[in-house]
mmCIF file of C-alpha atoms and ligand atoms in Angstrom:
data_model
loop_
_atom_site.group_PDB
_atom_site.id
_atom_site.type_symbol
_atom_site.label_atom_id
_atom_site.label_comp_id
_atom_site.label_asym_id
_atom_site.label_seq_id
_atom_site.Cartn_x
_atom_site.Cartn_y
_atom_site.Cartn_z
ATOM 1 C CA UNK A 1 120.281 20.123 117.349
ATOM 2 C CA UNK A 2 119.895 21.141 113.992
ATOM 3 C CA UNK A 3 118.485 24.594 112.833
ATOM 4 C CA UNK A 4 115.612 24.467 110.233
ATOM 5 C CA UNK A 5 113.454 25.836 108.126
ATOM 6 C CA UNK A 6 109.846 27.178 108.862
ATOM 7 C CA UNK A 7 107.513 25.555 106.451
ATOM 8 C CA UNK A 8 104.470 26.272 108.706
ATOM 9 C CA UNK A 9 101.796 28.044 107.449
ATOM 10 C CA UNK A 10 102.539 31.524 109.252
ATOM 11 C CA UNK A 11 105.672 33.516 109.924
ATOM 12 C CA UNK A 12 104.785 34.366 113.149
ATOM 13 C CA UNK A 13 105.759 30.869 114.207
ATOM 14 C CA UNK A 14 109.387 31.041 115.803
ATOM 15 C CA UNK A 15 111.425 27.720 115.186
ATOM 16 C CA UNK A 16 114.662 27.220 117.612
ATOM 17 C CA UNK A 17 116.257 24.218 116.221
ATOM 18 C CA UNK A 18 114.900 20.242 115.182
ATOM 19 C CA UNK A 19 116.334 17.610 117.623
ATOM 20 C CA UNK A 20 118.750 15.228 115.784
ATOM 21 C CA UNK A 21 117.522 12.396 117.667
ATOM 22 C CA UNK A 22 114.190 12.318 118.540
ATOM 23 C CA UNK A 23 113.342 14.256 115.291
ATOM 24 C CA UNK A 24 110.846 17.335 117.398
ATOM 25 C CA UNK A 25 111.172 20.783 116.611
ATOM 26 C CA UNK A 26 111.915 23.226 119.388
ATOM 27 C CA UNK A 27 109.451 26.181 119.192
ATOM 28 C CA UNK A 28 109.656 29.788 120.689
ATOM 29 C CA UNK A 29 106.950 32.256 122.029
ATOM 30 C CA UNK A 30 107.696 35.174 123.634
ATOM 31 C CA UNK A 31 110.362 33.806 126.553
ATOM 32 C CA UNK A 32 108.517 30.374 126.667
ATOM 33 C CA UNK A 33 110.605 27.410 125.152
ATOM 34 C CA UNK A 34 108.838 24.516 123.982
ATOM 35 C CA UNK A 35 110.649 21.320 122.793
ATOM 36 C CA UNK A 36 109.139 17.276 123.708
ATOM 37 C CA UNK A 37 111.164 14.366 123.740
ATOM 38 C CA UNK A 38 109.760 10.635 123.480
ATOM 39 C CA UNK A 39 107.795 11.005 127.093
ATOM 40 C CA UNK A 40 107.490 14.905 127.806
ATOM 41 C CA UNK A 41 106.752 18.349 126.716
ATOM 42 C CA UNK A 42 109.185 20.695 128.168
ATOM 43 C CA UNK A 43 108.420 24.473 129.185
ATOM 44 C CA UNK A 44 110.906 26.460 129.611
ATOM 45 C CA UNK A 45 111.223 30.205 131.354
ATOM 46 C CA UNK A 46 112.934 32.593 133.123
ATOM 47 C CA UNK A 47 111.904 34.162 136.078
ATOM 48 C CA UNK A 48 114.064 36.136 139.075
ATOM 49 C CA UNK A 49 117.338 36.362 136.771
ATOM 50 C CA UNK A 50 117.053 32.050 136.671
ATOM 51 C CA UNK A 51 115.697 29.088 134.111
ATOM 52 C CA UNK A 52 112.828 27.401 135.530
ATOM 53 C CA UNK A 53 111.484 24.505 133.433
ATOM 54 C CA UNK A 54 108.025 22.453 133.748
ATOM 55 C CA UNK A 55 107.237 18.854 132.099
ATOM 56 C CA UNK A 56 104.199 17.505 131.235
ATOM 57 C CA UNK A 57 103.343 13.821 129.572
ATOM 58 C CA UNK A 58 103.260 14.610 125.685
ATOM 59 C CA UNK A 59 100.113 12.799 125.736
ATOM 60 C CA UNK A 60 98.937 15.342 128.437
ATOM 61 C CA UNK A 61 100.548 17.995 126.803
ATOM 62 C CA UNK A 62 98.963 17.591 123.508
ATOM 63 C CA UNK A 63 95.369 16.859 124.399
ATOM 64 C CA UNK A 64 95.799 19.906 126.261
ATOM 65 C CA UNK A 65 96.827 22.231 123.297
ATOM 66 C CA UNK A 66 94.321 20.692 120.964
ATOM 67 C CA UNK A 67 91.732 22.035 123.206
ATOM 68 C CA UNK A 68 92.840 25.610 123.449
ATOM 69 C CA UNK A 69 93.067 25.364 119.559
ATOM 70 C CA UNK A 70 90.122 23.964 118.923
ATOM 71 C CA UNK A 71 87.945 26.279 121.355
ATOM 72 C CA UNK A 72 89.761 29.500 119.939
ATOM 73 C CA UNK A 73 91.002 29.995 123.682
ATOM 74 C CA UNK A 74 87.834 29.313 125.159
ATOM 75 C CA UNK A 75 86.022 31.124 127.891
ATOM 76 C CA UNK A 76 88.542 32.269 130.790
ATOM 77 C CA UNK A 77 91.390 30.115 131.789
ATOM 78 C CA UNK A 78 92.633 26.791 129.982
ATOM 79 C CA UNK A 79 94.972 24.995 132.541
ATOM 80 C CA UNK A 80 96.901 22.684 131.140
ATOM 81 C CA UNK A 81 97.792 21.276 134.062
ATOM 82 C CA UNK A 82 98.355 22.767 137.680
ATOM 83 C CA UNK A 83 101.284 24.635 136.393
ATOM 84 C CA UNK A 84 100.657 26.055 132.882
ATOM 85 C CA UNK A 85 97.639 27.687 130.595
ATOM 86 C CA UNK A 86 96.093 30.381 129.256
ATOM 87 C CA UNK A 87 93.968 33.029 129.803
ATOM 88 C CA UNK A 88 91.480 34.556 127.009
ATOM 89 C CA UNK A 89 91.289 38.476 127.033
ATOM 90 C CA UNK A 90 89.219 38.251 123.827
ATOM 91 C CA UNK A 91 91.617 39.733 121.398
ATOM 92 C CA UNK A 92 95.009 39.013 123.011
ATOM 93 C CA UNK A 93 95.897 35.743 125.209
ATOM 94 C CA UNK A 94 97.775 35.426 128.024
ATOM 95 C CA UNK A 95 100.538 32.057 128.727
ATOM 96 C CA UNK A 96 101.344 31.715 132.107
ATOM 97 C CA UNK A 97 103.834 29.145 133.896
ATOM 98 C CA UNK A 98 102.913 29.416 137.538
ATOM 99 C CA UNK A 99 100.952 32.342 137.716
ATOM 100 C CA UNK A 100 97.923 30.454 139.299
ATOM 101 C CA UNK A 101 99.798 28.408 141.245
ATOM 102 C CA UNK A 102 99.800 29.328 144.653
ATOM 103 C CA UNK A 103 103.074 28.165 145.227
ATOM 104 C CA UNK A 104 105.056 29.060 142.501
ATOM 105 C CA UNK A 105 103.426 32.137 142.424
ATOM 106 C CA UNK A 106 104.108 33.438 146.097
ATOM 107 C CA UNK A 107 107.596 32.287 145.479
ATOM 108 C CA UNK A 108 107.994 34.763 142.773
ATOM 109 C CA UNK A 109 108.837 32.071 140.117
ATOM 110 C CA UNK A 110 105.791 32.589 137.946
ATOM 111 C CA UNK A 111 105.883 34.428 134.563
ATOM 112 C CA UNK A 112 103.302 35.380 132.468
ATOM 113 C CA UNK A 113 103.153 36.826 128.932
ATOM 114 C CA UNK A 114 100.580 38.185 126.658
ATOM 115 C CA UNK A 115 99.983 37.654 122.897
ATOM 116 C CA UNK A 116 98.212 38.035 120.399
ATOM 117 C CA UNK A 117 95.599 35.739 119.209
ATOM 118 C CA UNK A 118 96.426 34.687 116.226
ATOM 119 C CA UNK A 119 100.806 34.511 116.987
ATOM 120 C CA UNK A 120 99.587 32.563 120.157
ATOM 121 C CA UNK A 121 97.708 30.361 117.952
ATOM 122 C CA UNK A 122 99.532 29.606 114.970
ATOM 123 C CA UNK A 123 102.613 29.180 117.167
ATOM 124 C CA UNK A 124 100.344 26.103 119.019
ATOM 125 C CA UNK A 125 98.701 24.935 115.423
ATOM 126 C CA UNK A 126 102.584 24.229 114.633
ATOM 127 C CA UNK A 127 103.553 22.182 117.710
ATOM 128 C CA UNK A 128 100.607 20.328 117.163
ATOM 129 C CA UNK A 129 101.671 19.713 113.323
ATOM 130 C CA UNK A 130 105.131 18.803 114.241
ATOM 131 C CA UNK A 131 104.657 16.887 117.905
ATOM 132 C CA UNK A 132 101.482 14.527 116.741
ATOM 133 C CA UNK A 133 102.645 11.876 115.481
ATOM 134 C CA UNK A 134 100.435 9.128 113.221
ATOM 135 C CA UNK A 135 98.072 7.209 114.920
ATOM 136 C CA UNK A 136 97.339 9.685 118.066
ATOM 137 C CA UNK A 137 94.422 11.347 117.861
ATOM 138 C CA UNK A 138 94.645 13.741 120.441
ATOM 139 C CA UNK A 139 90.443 14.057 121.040
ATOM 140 C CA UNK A 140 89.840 10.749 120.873
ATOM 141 C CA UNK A 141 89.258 8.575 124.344
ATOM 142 C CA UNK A 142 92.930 6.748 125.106
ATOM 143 C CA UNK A 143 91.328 3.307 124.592
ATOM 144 C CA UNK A 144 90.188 4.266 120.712
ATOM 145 C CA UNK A 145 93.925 5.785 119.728
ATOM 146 C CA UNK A 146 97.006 4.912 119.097
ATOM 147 C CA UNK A 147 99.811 6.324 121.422
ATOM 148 C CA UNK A 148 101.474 10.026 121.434
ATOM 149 C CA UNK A 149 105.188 8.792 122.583
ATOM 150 C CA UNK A 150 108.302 7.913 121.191
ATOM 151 C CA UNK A 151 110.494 9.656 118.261
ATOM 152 C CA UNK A 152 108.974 11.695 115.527
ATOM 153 C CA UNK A 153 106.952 9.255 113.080
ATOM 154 C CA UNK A 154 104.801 10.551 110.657
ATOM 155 C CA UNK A 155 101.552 13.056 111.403
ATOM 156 C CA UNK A 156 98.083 12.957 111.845
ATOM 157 C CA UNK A 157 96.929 16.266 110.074
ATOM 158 C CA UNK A 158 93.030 14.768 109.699
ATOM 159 C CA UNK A 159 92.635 14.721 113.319
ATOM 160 C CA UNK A 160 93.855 17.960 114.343
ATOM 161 C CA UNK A 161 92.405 20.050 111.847
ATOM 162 C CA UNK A 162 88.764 18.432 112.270
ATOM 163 C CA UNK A 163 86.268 21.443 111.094
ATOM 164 C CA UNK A 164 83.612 22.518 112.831
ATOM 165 C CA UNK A 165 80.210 21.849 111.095
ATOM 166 C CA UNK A 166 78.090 24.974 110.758
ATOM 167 C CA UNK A 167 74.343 24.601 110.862
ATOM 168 C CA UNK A 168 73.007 26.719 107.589
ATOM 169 C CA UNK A 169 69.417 25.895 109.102
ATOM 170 C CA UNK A 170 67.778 24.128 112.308
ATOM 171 C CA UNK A 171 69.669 21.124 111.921
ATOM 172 C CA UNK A 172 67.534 18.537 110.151
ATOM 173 C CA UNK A 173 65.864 20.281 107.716
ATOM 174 C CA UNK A 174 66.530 20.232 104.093
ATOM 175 C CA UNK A 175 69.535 21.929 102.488
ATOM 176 C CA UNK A 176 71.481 21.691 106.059
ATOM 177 C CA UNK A 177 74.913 20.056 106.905
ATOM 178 C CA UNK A 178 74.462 16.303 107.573
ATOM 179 C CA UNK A 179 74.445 14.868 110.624
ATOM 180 C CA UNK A 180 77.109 12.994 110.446
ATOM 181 C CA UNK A 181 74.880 9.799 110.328
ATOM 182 C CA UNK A 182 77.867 8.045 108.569
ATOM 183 C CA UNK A 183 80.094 7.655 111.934
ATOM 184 C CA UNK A 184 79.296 4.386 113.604
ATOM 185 C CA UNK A 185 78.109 4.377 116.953
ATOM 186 C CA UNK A 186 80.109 4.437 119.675
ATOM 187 C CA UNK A 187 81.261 1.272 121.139
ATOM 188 C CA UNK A 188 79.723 2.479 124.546
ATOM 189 C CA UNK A 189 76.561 3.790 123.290
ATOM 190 C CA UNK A 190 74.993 0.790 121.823
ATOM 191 C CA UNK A 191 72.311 0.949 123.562
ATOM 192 C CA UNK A 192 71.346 4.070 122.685
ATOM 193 C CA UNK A 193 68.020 4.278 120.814
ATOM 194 C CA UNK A 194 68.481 5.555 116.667
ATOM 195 C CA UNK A 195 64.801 6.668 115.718
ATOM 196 C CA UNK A 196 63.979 9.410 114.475
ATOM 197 C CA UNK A 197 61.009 12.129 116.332
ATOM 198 C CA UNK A 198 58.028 11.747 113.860
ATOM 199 C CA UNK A 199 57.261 15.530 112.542
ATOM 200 C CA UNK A 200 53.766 16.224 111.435
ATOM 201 C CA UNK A 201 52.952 19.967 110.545
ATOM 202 C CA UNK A 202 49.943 21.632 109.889
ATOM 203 C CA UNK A 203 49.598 22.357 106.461
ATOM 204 C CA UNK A 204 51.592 25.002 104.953
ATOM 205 C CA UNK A 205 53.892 24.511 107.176
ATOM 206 C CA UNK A 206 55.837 21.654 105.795
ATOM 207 C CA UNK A 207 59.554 21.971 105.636
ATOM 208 C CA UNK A 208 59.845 24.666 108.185
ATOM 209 C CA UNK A 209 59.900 22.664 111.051
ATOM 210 C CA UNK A 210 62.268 20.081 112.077
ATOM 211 C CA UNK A 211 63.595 17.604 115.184
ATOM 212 C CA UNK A 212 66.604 15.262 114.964
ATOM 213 C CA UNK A 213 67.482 12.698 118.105
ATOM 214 C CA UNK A 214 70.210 14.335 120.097
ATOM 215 C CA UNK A 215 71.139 11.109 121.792
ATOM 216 C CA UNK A 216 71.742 9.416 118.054
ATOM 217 C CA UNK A 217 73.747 12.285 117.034
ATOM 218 C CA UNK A 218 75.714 12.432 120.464
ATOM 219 C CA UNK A 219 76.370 8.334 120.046
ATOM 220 C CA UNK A 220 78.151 8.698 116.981
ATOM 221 C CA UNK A 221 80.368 11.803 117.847
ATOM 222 C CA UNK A 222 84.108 10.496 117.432
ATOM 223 C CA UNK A 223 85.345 12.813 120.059
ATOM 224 C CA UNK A 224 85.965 13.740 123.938
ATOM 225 C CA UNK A 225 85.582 16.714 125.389
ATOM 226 C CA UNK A 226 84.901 19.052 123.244
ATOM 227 C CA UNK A 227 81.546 20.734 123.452
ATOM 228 C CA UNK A 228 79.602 21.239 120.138
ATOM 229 C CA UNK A 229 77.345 24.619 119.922
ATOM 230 C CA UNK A 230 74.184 22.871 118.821
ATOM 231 C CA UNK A 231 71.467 25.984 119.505
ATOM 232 C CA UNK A 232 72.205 29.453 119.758
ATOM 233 C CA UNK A 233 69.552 31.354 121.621
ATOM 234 C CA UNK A 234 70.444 35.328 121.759
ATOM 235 C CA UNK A 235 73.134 34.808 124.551
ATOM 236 C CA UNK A 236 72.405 31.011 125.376
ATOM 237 C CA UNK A 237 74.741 28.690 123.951
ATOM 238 C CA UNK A 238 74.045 24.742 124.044
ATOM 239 C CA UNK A 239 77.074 23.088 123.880
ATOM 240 C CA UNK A 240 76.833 19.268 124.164
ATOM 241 C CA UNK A 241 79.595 16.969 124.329
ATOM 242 C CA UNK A 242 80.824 13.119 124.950
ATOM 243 C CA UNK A 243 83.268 12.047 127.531
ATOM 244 C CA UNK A 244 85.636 9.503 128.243
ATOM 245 C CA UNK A 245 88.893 9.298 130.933
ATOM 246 C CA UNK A 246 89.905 13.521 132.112
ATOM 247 C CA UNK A 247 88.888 16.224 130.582
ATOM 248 C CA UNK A 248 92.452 17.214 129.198
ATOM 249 C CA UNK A 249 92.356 21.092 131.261
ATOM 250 C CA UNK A 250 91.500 22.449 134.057
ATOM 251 C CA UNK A 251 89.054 25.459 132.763
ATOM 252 C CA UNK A 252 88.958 28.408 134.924
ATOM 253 C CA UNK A 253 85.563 30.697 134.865
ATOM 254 C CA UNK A 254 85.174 34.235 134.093
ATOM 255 C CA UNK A 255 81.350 33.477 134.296
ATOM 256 C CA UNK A 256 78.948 31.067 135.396
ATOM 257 C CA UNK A 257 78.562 28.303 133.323
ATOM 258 C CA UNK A 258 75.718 25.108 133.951
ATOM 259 C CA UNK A 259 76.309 21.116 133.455
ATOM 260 C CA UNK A 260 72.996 19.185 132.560
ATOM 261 C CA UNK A 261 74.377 15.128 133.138
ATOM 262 C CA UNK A 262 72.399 13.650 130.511
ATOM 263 C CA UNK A 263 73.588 10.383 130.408
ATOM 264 C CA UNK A 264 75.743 8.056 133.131
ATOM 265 C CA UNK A 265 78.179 9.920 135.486
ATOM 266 C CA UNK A 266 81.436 12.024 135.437
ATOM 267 C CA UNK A 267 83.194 13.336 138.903
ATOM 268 C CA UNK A 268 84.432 17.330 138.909
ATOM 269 C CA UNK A 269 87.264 18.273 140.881
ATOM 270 C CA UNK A 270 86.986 21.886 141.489
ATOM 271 C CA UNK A 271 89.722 24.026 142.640
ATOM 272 C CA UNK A 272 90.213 27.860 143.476
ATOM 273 C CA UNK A 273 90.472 29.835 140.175
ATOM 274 C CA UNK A 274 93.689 31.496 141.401
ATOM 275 C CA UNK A 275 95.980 29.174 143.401
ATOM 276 C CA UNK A 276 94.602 25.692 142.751
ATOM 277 C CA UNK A 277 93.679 24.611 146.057
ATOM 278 C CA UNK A 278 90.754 22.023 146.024
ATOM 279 C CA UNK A 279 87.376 23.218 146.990
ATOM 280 C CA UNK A 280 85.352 19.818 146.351
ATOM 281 C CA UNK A 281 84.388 16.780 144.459
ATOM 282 C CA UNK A 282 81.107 16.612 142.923
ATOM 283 C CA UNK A 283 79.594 13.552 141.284
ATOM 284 C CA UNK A 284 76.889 13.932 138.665
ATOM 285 C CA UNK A 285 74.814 10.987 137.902
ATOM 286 C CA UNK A 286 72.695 11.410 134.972
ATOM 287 C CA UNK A 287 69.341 14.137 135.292
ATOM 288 C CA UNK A 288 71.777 16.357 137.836
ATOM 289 C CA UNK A 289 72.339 19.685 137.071
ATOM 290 C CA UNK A 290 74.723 21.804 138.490
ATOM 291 C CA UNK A 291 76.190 25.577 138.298
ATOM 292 C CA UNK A 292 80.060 26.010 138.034
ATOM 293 C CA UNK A 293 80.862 29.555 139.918
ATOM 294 C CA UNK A 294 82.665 32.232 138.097
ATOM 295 C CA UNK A 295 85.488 31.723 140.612
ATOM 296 C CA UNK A 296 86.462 28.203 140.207
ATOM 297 C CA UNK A 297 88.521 25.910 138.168
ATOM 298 C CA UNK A 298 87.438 22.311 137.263
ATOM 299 C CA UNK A 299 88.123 19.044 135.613
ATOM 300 C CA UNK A 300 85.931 15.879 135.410
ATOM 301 C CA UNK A 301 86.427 12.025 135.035
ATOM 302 C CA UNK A 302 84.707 9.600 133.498
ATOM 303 C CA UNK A 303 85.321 6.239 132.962
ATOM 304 C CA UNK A 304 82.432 5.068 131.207
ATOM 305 C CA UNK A 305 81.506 7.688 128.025
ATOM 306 C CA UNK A 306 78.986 9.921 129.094
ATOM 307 C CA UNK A 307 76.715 12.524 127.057
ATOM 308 C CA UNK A 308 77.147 15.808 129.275
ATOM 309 C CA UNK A 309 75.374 19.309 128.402
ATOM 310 C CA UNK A 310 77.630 22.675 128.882
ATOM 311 C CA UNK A 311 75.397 25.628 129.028
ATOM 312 C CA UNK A 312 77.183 28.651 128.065
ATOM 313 C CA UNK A 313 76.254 32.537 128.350
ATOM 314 C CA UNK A 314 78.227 34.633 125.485
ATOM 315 C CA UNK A 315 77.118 37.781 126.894
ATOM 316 C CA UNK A 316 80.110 39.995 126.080
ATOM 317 C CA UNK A 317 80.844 41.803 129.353
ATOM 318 C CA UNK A 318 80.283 39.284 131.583
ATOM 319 C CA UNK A 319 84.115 38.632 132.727
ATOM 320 C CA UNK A 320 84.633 42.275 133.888
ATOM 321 C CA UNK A 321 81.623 42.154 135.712
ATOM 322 C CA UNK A 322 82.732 39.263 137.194
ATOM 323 C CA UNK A 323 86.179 40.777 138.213
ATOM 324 C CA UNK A 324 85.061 43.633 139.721
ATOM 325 C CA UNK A 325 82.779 41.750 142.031
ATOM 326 C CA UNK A 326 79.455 43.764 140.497
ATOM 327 C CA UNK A 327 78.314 40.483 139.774
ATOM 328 C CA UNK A 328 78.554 37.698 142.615
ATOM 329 C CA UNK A 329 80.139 34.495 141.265
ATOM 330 C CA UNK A 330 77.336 32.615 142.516
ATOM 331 C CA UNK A 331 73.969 32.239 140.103
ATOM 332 C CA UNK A 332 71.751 31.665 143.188
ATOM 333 C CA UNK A 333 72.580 32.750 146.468
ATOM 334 C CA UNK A 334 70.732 30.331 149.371
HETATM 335 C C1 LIG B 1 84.283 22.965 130.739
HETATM 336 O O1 LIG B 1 85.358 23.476 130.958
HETATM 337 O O2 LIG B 1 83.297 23.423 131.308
HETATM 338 C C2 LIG B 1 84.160 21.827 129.812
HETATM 339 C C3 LIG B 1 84.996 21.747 128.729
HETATM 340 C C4 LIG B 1 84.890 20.660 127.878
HETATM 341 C C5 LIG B 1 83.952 19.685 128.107
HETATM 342 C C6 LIG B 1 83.115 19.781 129.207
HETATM 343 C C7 LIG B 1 83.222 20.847 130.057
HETATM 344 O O3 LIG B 1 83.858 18.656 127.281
HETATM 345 FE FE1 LIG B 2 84.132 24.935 132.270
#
């Protein structure tokens, strides 16, 4: 081991020493360790006076932390597996080892530590810089990348710090961000009709209304599993996305959220929010709908890409009301 420098982009990032061999950087947060070799990501922590350690395929791993980057901690819980995560509290994040695993948890193994956003995040923006190595993209399906193992070679900054797109207007209309019509379509959306809706206003009304085909724009998107915010209504949040293989966490609800399967099939494995144990299996085939409890975890399959549409509700103090049991985690009660 070899001690080095930070050259990250923030100070907050804690560096514990660059492997001689494999050429990784070990990183530090809080108590957690973090250090991968050619096949794994390590965690390490310590919990009733001894070292516990978890591994996790880098590939796993890294698809995993991308995510939680990407979706600015998202809503609730981000398991990266049925060991580690994180949970949002909006301001500060919590990373667990074992803390909603039922196991490790009633063994008293499990430790959990809260953070700050941003030290929480720059700290995972810097594994990602130093552990993805060229040619892995780590949200692309595994069939269109190249592979995340073996010794430190070269980066891949392009595909981990993709930029959102913001809308300016509806998106269509003139003077907005493009809709990416330069990516090719997706090998597994051929088939998938490009026209155009046909707009005809009333007069005077010309350039204030717009429509744009949601299946050609979904066809083209380069990657899995990651929800794009496409219309924003008060508290409603339409969030459509592409899939291929597992989606890379297991996301644990402080709220309801809804899937719309709008095209071919993915199957959810849902688990209890707080110790993992499986609930059920659902398979959506497209034109099903379902509701995801606010007391649940989940993670879908699918082996052919799908289009999939996450419904989201941003109303701020939903996850308390949630907690406290004011609100039932159903959205329908039968
Ligand atoms: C979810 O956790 O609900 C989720 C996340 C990413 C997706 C789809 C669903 O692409
Ligand atoms: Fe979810």
């Amino acid at each position: 081991m070899n001690s080095v420098k930070n050259t990250f982009a923030s100070e907050q990032v804690e560096i514990v020493a660059k492997d001689d061999l494999t050429g990784y950087i070990t990183f530090k947060l809080g108590n957690f360790i973090f250090s991968r070799d050619e096949y794994f990501a390590k965690v390490t922590w310590t919990a009733k006076g001894s070292e516990h350690s978890h591994l996790m395929s880098a590939d796993a791993f890294l698809r995993a932390v991308m995510r939680d980057v990407a979706w600015g901690f998202f809503y609730g819980w981000v398991n990266f597996d049925h060991v580690i995560g994180t949970q949002n509290h909006y301001g500060s994040v919590d990373m667990y080892a074992g803390t909603f695993n039922g196991v490790l948890s009633a063994a008293g193994v499990d430790y959990v530590e809260n953070f700050e956003t941003p030290k929480i995040m720059a700290t995972f923006k810097a594994i990602l810089h130093d552990w993805v190595n060229e040619g892995f993209d780590p949200f692309a399906a595994p069939e269109e990348t190249g592979s995340a193992f073996g010794r430190k070679n070269g980066e891949n900054i392009e595909a981990i710090d993709r930029y959102r797109i913001a809308t300016k207007r509806m998106p269509g209309m003139e003077g907005d961000s493009p809709l990416r019509e330069d990516l090719p379509v997706n090998r597994q959306f051929l088939d998938v009709p490009q026209d155009e809706p046909l707009v005809h206003c009333e007069p005077g009304f010309e350039g204030q209304l717009s429509a744009f085909n949601l299946f050609k724009y979904m066809s083209r998107s380069d990657v899995t599993w990651n929800p794009s915010v496409t219309s924003v209504c008060k508290a409603s949040l339409f969030c459509p996305t592409t899939e291929e293989y597992i989606l890379p966490i297991f996301h644990g609800n402080d709220r309801v959220e809804w899937f719309m399967q709008i095209s071919d099939e993915i199957t959810w494995d849902i688990a209890d929010k707080n110790d993992g144990s499986p609930f059920a299996r659902i398979i959506m085939k497209a034109g099903d709908i379902c509701a995801m409890p606010a007391d649940i975890r989940h993670q879908g399959y699918s082996t052919k890409r799908s289009m999939l549409l996450v419904w989201e509700n941003a109303t701020p103090d939903l996850p308390e009301k949630y907690a406290s049991g004011e609100l039932p985690p159903y959205p329908v009660s039968f």
